[in-house]
Tab-separated table of C-alpha atoms in Angstrom:
chain	number	residue	atom	x	y	z
B	1	MET	CA	0.320	0.207	0.138
B	2	THR	CA	0.991	3.114	-0.704
B	3	ILE	CA	1.675	5.969	2.104
B	4	ALA	CA	-0.676	8.492	0.171
B	5	ALA	CA	-3.227	4.960	-0.093
B	6	ALA	CA	-2.179	4.793	3.655
B	7	LEU	CA	-3.313	8.502	5.227
B	8	MET	CA	-6.095	8.271	3.001
B	9	LEU	CA	-7.775	5.418	4.409
B	10	GLY	CA	-6.403	6.313	8.008
B	11	LEU	CA	-8.325	9.615	6.932
B	12	ALA	CA	-11.228	7.498	6.617
B	13	GLN	CA	-11.444	5.402	9.358
B	14	ALA	CA	-11.474	8.723	12.425
B	15	ALA	CA	-14.143	10.634	9.843
B	16	PRO	CA	-16.671	11.708	13.271
B	17	ALA	CA	-19.961	9.300	12.688
B	18	PRO	CA	-23.223	11.797	11.617
B	19	ALA	CA	-24.642	14.130	14.576
B	20	PRO	CA	-27.670	11.823	15.776
B	21	ALA	CA	-30.544	14.053	14.664
B	22	GLU	CA	-32.692	16.037	17.662
B	23	LYS	CA	-35.889	14.983	19.090
B	24	PRO	CA	-38.667	17.120	18.153
B	25	GLU	CA	-40.069	19.828	20.669
B	26	PRO	CA	-42.726	18.430	22.453
B	27	PRO	CA	-45.688	20.288	21.783
B	28	THR	CA	-46.878	23.495	24.142
B	29	PRO	CA	-50.565	24.101	24.576
B	30	ALA	CA	-49.955	27.564	21.875
B	31	SER	CA	-49.084	24.871	19.197
B	32	ILE	CA	-51.451	22.558	20.285
B	33	VAL	CA	-53.923	24.965	19.577
B	34	ALA	CA	-52.747	26.321	16.397
B	35	GLY	CA	-52.725	22.953	14.925
B	36	ALA	CA	-55.968	22.202	15.807
B	37	PRO	CA	-58.157	21.528	12.198
B	38	GLY	CA	-60.630	23.490	11.176
B	39	SER	CA	-63.032	20.384	12.233
B	40	ASP	CA	-61.879	19.841	15.417
B	41	TRP	CA	-63.712	24.198	16.088
B	42	ARG	CA	-66.763	24.777	17.050
B	43	SER	CA	-69.131	28.479	16.461
B	44	ILE	CA	-70.809	30.165	19.177
B	45	PRO	CA	-74.403	31.491	17.627
B	46	ALA	CA	-74.690	35.554	18.056
B	47	GLY	CA	-77.877	35.254	20.503
B	48	ASP	CA	-74.871	33.426	22.876
B	49	LEU	CA	-72.936	36.340	22.817
B	50	LEU	CA	-73.705	39.782	25.187
B	51	VAL	CA	-71.224	42.655	23.116
B	52	MET	CA	-70.640	45.522	25.694
B	53	ASP	CA	-69.116	48.445	24.695
B	54	LEU	CA	-67.614	50.836	27.248
B	55	ALA	CA	-66.650	54.564	26.899
B	56	GLY	CA	-63.716	54.875	25.256
B	57	SER	CA	-63.924	52.340	21.870
B	58	ARG	CA	-63.678	49.036	24.522
B	59	ARG	CA	-65.514	45.701	23.782
B	60	VAL	CA	-66.012	43.113	25.569
B	61	VAL	CA	-67.594	40.256	24.370
B	62	ILE	CA	-69.773	37.440	26.538
B	63	GLN	CA	-70.532	34.181	25.905
B	64	LEU	CA	-74.036	33.248	28.294
B	65	ALA	CA	-73.737	30.062	29.862
B	66	PRO	CA	-76.049	27.815	27.708
B	67	ALA	CA	-79.005	25.501	29.077
B	68	PRO	CA	-79.802	24.525	31.190
B	69	PHE	CA	-77.480	26.086	33.727
B	70	ALA	CA	-78.545	29.359	35.280
B	71	ALA	CA	-81.433	29.645	33.232
B	72	GLY	CA	-83.341	32.383	34.824
B	73	TRP	CA	-80.715	34.694	34.849
B	74	THR	CA	-79.542	34.500	31.674
B	75	ALA	CA	-83.441	34.906	30.840
B	76	ASN	CA	-83.565	38.070	32.495
B	77	ILE	CA	-80.374	39.467	31.016
B	78	ARG	CA	-82.062	38.774	27.209
B	79	ARG	CA	-84.551	41.317	27.888
B	80	LEU	CA	-82.081	43.575	29.719
B	81	ALA	CA	-80.182	43.681	26.957
B	82	ALA	CA	-82.803	44.360	24.791
B	83	SER	CA	-84.404	46.917	26.968
B	84	HIS	CA	-81.412	48.953	26.086
B	85	TRP	CA	-81.509	48.699	30.179
B	86	TRP	CA	-77.927	48.992	30.435
B	87	ASP	CA	-77.305	52.039	28.226
B	88	GLY	CA	-75.392	54.333	30.701
B	89	THR	CA	-75.315	52.493	33.438
B	90	ALA	CA	-71.108	52.536	34.295
B	91	VAL	CA	-68.524	50.106	36.087
B	92	VAL	CA	-68.838	50.799	40.119
B	93	ARG	CA	-66.460	48.760	41.363
B	94	VAL	CA	-62.891	47.290	40.740
B	95	GLN	CA	-62.050	44.797	43.815
B	96	ASP	CA	-57.516	44.457	43.198
B	97	ASN	CA	-57.461	40.300	42.383
B	98	TYR	CA	-60.892	40.313	42.966
B	99	VAL	CA	-64.047	41.273	40.790
B	100	VAL	CA	-65.052	43.945	38.206
B	101	GLN	CA	-68.404	45.319	38.785
B	102	TRP	CA	-71.049	46.677	36.456
B	103	GLY	CA	-75.026	48.255	36.927
B	104	ASP	CA	-77.005	51.289	38.145
B	105	PRO	CA	-75.071	53.544	40.298
B	106	THR	CA	-78.069	54.647	41.316
B	107	GLU	CA	-80.013	51.037	42.026
B	108	LYS	CA	-83.117	53.163	41.331
B	109	LYS	CA	-83.112	52.536	37.554
B	110	PRO	CA	-86.696	50.839	37.051
B	111	LEU	CA	-86.161	47.109	35.391
B	112	PRO	CA	-87.748	46.541	31.817
B	113	PRO	CA	-91.388	44.431	31.979
B	114	GLY	CA	-90.961	40.239	32.609
B	115	ILE	CA	-88.289	40.294	34.711
B	116	GLU	CA	-88.282	37.191	36.984
B	117	PRO	CA	-86.716	36.487	40.831
B	118	VAL	CA	-84.814	32.939	40.573
B	119	ALA	CA	-84.559	30.728	42.998
B	120	GLU	CA	-81.160	29.701	45.460
B	121	SER	CA	-81.836	26.078	44.224
B	122	ALA	CA	-80.916	27.436	40.974
B	123	TYR	CA	-77.458	27.722	41.939
B	124	VAL	CA	-76.520	24.225	40.958
B	125	THR	CA	-78.559	22.137	38.475
B	126	PRO	CA	-79.214	18.412	38.624
B	127	LEU	CA	-76.781	16.710	36.164
B	128	ASP	CA	-80.289	14.466	34.739
B	129	MET	CA	-81.214	17.835	34.157
B	130	ILE	CA	-78.268	18.515	32.255
B	131	ALA	CA	-78.113	15.229	30.437
B	132	ASP	CA	-82.057	15.667	29.438
B	133	ALA	CA	-81.278	19.422	28.159
B	134	ARG	CA	-78.831	18.620	25.778
B	135	PRO	CA	-78.671	15.703	23.390
B	136	SER	CA	-75.885	15.486	22.917
B	137	ILE	CA	-74.222	14.775	26.243
B	138	GLY	CA	-75.725	11.273	27.630
B	139	ALA	CA	-75.609	9.806	31.298
B	140	GLN	CA	-72.885	8.084	30.721
B	141	ASP	CA	-70.649	11.012	30.032
B	142	LEU	CA	-71.809	12.885	33.310
B	143	PRO	CA	-69.661	12.492	36.233
B	144	GLU	CA	-71.498	9.114	38.253
B	145	ALA	CA	-69.758	7.003	40.227
B	146	SER	CA	-71.575	4.279	38.407
B	147	ALA	CA	-70.740	5.339	34.530
B	148	ARG	CA	-66.793	6.859	35.056
B	149	ALA	CA	-65.542	4.682	32.727
B	150	LYS	CA	-67.492	5.804	29.246
B	151	ARG	CA	-67.468	8.870	30.041
B	152	LEU	CA	-66.668	11.653	27.121
B	153	SER	CA	-63.893	13.260	29.048
B	154	ASP	CA	-61.529	10.397	29.241
B	155	ILE	CA	-60.641	11.817	25.521
B	156	ALA	CA	-59.273	14.684	27.325
B	157	ILE	CA	-57.387	12.912	30.325
B	158	ARG	CA	-55.486	10.783	28.266
B	159	GLY	CA	-51.177	11.499	29.485
B	160	THR	CA	-52.472	13.585	32.864
B	161	VAL	CA	-52.549	10.463	35.131
B	162	THR	CA	-49.926	10.277	37.935
B	163	GLN	CA	-49.476	7.464	40.236
B	164	ALA	CA	-51.101	10.417	43.136
B	165	ALA	CA	-53.953	11.235	40.372
B	166	PRO	CA	-55.277	8.096	39.215
B	167	GLU	CA	-57.730	9.147	37.303
B	168	GLY	CA	-56.409	11.718	36.018
B	169	TRP	CA	-56.463	16.063	36.646
B	170	HIS	CA	-60.202	15.805	37.251
B	171	GLU	CA	-59.209	14.410	41.294
B	172	ARG	CA	-57.406	17.422	41.571
B	173	ASP	CA	-59.689	20.373	43.041
B	174	SER	CA	-60.457	21.552	46.885
B	175	TYR	CA	-63.397	22.799	46.423
B	176	ALA	CA	-66.026	19.621	44.483
B	177	GLU	CA	-65.626	16.059	43.957
B	178	TRP	CA	-65.550	15.981	40.661
B	179	VAL	CA	-64.011	19.207	37.702
B	180	GLU	CA	-64.816	19.118	33.855
B	181	VAL	CA	-64.539	20.702	31.468
B	182	LEU	CA	-68.485	19.809	28.977
B	183	ASP	CA	-68.808	21.668	25.700
B	184	SER	CA	-66.171	23.667	27.055
B	185	TRP	CA	-67.566	24.802	29.267
B	186	PRO	CA	-66.082	24.236	33.509
B	187	LEU	CA	-67.778	22.813	35.794
B	188	ALA	CA	-67.643	21.106	39.368
B	189	ALA	CA	-69.660	18.738	40.705
B	190	ASP	CA	-71.114	15.915	43.137
B	191	ARG	CA	-72.939	13.230	42.788
B	192	THR	CA	-75.999	14.461	42.002
B	193	ASN	CA	-75.418	18.575	40.416
B	194	ALA	CA	-72.986	20.198	38.497
B	195	TRP	CA	-72.443	24.293	38.810
B	196	MET	CA	-69.332	26.544	37.244
B	197	PRO	CA	-67.086	27.416	39.133
B	198	HIS	CA	-65.200	30.796	39.559
B	199	CYS	CA	-62.627	31.317	37.620
B	200	TYR	CA	-60.488	34.504	36.107
B	201	GLY	CA	-62.858	35.670	33.609
B	202	MET	CA	-66.237	34.331	34.870
B	203	VAL	CA	-69.499	36.844	34.806
B	204	GLY	CA	-71.422	36.470	38.109
B	205	VAL	CA	-75.212	37.931	39.122
B	206	GLY	CA	-74.286	40.474	41.902
B	207	ARG	CA	-77.069	40.155	44.865
B	208	ASN	CA	-78.032	40.831	48.397
B	209	LEU	CA	-78.117	38.360	51.341
B	210	SER	CA	-80.000	35.686	51.154
B	211	PRO	CA	-82.513	34.666	50.280
B	212	ASP	CA	-81.914	37.632	47.304
B	213	THR	CA	-80.242	36.056	44.236
B	214	GLY	CA	-79.940	39.210	41.587
B	215	THR	CA	-81.251	39.130	38.802
B	216	GLY	CA	-78.829	39.921	36.714
B	217	ALA	CA	-78.798	43.394	36.025
B	218	GLU	CA	-75.634	44.065	38.484
B	219	LEU	CA	-73.195	41.634	36.696
B	220	TYR	CA	-69.664	40.966	37.722
B	221	THR	CA	-66.497	38.884	36.310
B	222	VAL	CA	-63.541	38.107	38.385
B	223	ILE	CA	-59.780	39.481	37.557
B	224	GLY	CA	-57.893	37.354	40.337
B	225	GLN	CA	-57.169	34.136	41.892
B	226	ALA	CA	-59.974	32.010	41.581
B	227	PRO	CA	-62.903	33.291	44.217
B	228	ARG	CA	-63.450	29.197	44.201
B	229	HIS	CA	-65.572	29.620	47.727
B	230	LEU	CA	-68.825	31.830	46.506
B	231	ASP	CA	-69.420	28.954	43.448
B	232	ARG	CA	-73.135	27.564	45.053
B	233	ASN	CA	-73.949	31.031	46.534
B	234	ILE	CA	-74.094	33.491	43.866
B	235	ALA	CA	-74.756	32.828	40.002
B	236	ILE	CA	-72.269	31.781	37.475
B	237	VAL	CA	-74.444	33.228	34.024
B	238	GLY	CA	-71.653	33.446	31.320
B	239	ARG	CA	-67.423	34.186	30.840
B	240	VAL	CA	-66.083	36.584	29.181
B	241	ILE	CA	-63.755	35.793	25.998
B	242	ALA	CA	-63.243	38.964	24.432
B	243	GLY	CA	-61.923	42.438	25.772
B	244	MET	CA	-61.000	41.008	29.345
B	245	GLU	CA	-58.338	43.452	29.102
B	246	HIS	CA	-59.985	46.741	29.481
B	247	LEU	CA	-61.381	45.639	32.948
B	248	SER	CA	-59.009	43.693	34.157
B	249	SER	CA	-56.725	46.814	33.629
B	250	LEU	CA	-59.707	49.368	35.013
B	251	ARG	CA	-58.621	51.630	38.132
B	252	ARG	CA	-58.963	50.211	41.259
B	253	GLY	CA	-61.723	51.448	43.827
B	254	THR	CA	-60.468	53.090	46.924
B	255	GLY	CA	-64.257	52.730	48.500
B	256	ASP	CA	-64.777	49.905	50.926
B	257	LEU	CA	-64.688	46.032	48.603
B	258	GLY	CA	-63.356	48.365	45.653
B	259	PHE	CA	-66.496	50.291	44.534
B	260	TYR	CA	-65.516	54.063	43.144
B	261	LYS	CA	-66.495	56.737	45.717
B	262	THR	CA	-66.956	59.213	43.409
B	263	PRO	CA	-68.949	58.707	39.474
B	264	ALA	CA	-66.119	60.621	38.073
B	265	GLU	CA	-63.978	57.522	38.890
B	266	ARG	CA	-66.265	54.821	37.290
B	267	THR	CA	-65.990	54.197	33.620
B	268	PRO	CA	-69.480	54.415	31.682
B	269	ILE	CA	-71.360	51.460	29.676
B	270	VAL	CA	-72.592	53.095	26.207
B	271	ARG	CA	-74.344	50.035	25.279
B	272	VAL	CA	-75.309	46.616	25.514
B	273	ARG	CA	-76.593	44.353	22.987
B	274	LEU	CA	-77.060	40.887	21.785
B	275	ALA	CA	-75.006	40.213	18.940
B	276	SER	CA	-77.460	38.466	17.018
B	277	ASP	CA	-78.946	42.332	17.238
B	278	LEU	CA	-76.546	43.943	16.118
B	279	PRO	CA	-76.103	44.678	11.969
B	280	ALA	CA	-74.148	42.193	10.272
B	281	SER	CA	-71.479	44.486	10.103
B	282	GLN	CA	-70.523	44.971	13.859
B	283	ARG	CA	-71.524	41.531	14.909
B	284	PRO	CA	-68.652	39.524	15.717
B	285	ALA	CA	-68.325	36.074	15.641
B	286	PHE	CA	-65.367	33.282	18.010
B	287	GLU	CA	-65.497	29.959	17.521
B	288	TYR	CA	-64.216	27.801	20.939
B	289	LEU	CA	-61.937	24.166	20.463
B	290	ALA	CA	-64.593	21.470	20.755
B	291	THR	CA	-63.742	19.739	23.897
B	292	ASP	CA	-64.518	16.312	22.816
B	293	SER	CA	-61.985	16.724	20.405
B	294	ASP	CA	-58.655	14.652	19.743
B	295	SER	CA	-56.962	18.071	19.088
B	296	PHE	CA	-58.253	19.187	23.294
B	297	ALA	CA	-57.277	15.811	24.642
B	298	ALA	CA	-53.358	16.500	23.293
B	299	TYR	CA	-53.917	20.379	24.602
B	300	VAL	CA	-55.455	19.149	28.595
B	301	ALA	CA	-52.234	15.978	28.245
B	302	ALA	CA	-49.571	19.120	27.512
B	303	ARG	CA	-51.348	21.513	30.431
B	304	ALA	CA	-51.367	19.370	32.763
B	305	ASN	CA	-47.259	17.489	32.053
B	306	ARG	CA	-45.110	20.646	30.419
B	307	ARG	CA	-42.783	19.002	28.655
B	308	ASP	CA	-41.405	21.391	26.795
B	309	ALA	CA	-37.459	22.976	27.750
B	310	PHE	CA	-38.874	25.883	29.960
B	311	PHE	CA	-39.994	23.343	32.368
B	312	ASN	CA	-38.016	21.144	34.568
B	313	LEU	CA	-40.707	18.944	36.540
B	314	PRO	CA	-44.122	18.415	35.128
B	315	ALA	CA	-46.670	19.475	37.653
B	316	GLY	CA	-48.985	15.684	36.360
B	317	GLY	CA	-52.523	17.462	37.081
B	318	VAL	CA	-53.654	20.942	35.956
B	319	ASP	CA	-56.807	23.285	38.052
B	320	ILE	CA	-59.721	23.374	36.400
B	321	CYS	CA	-59.705	27.195	36.741
B	322	ASN	CA	-56.116	26.525	34.900
B	323	LEU	CA	-57.599	24.973	31.962
B	324	PRO	CA	-59.220	27.870	29.800
B	325	VAL	CA	-60.472	26.270	26.289
B	326	PRO	CA	-60.028	28.216	23.954
B	327	VAL	CA	-61.999	30.577	21.656
B	328	ARG	CA	-60.675	32.335	19.006
B	329	ALA	CA	-62.500	35.252	16.944
B	330	VAL	CA	-63.267	35.151	12.808
B	331	LYS	CA	-64.716	36.513	10.676
């Protein structure tokens, strides 16, 4: 063998092995939502959207809770919007890490005809009533101990089962036997009733002392850590799905419980309408990620067990109020 051939052979033998292919970055909740196919999104009916325009061209959109949840209050809210009752009212309270509240500052404005009182029993909804009112949901899909293995939401706990939580994130709650996301809405439940929890952005009905339950004329939204102790004590009637920044960033009230002391501090409400009552050119449209889809199942698993580069240790669970259902505006 010539010296040149030997050198060439040595170089070939000493050549470094090709670098192993890099493992793909684990998906994040945001990347899963961004990659969800169009078939995994569901439209929100315009008649379920309450559009509140604040002074300064600031718009807040609230999705009203579906039947049978809070049906008496949402019926009142629809009547209030149809009569333009909120026009000229104001945001009257902003309490840090708690709520923003709005309504009639004088508390003397007459209510329109048809506003009905609602019983305290309506703070919760019987599981049987939920199954009867929502044809897409069967009894096996609700949190009954005898049917847990068959519920629809089993899809949404893939990858969230741990030794500490053998049935996944559903067991990780301090205020209820069971928590769920059903048709995009967060629920807490026992073996008889379900109720909507006080998560960030949820909208509730202001009231006085029991037995008063509020009419729906005075509303609030949560702007801080979820005050779950209010669950089953006040009616939840919807959630803010757009414009939350216009409420959470408002100046905090300096009076008791965050109420404003002077009219000048309040934020005027220009108008409140159902989206279905607005001209087509002004009507917002939104859709949500279907909670019975594979995309949502992957989203839940990713939120419960973050494995992307920033995280050192997956949590192995997720709080019901830290599982916001993705909603997006559409043209």
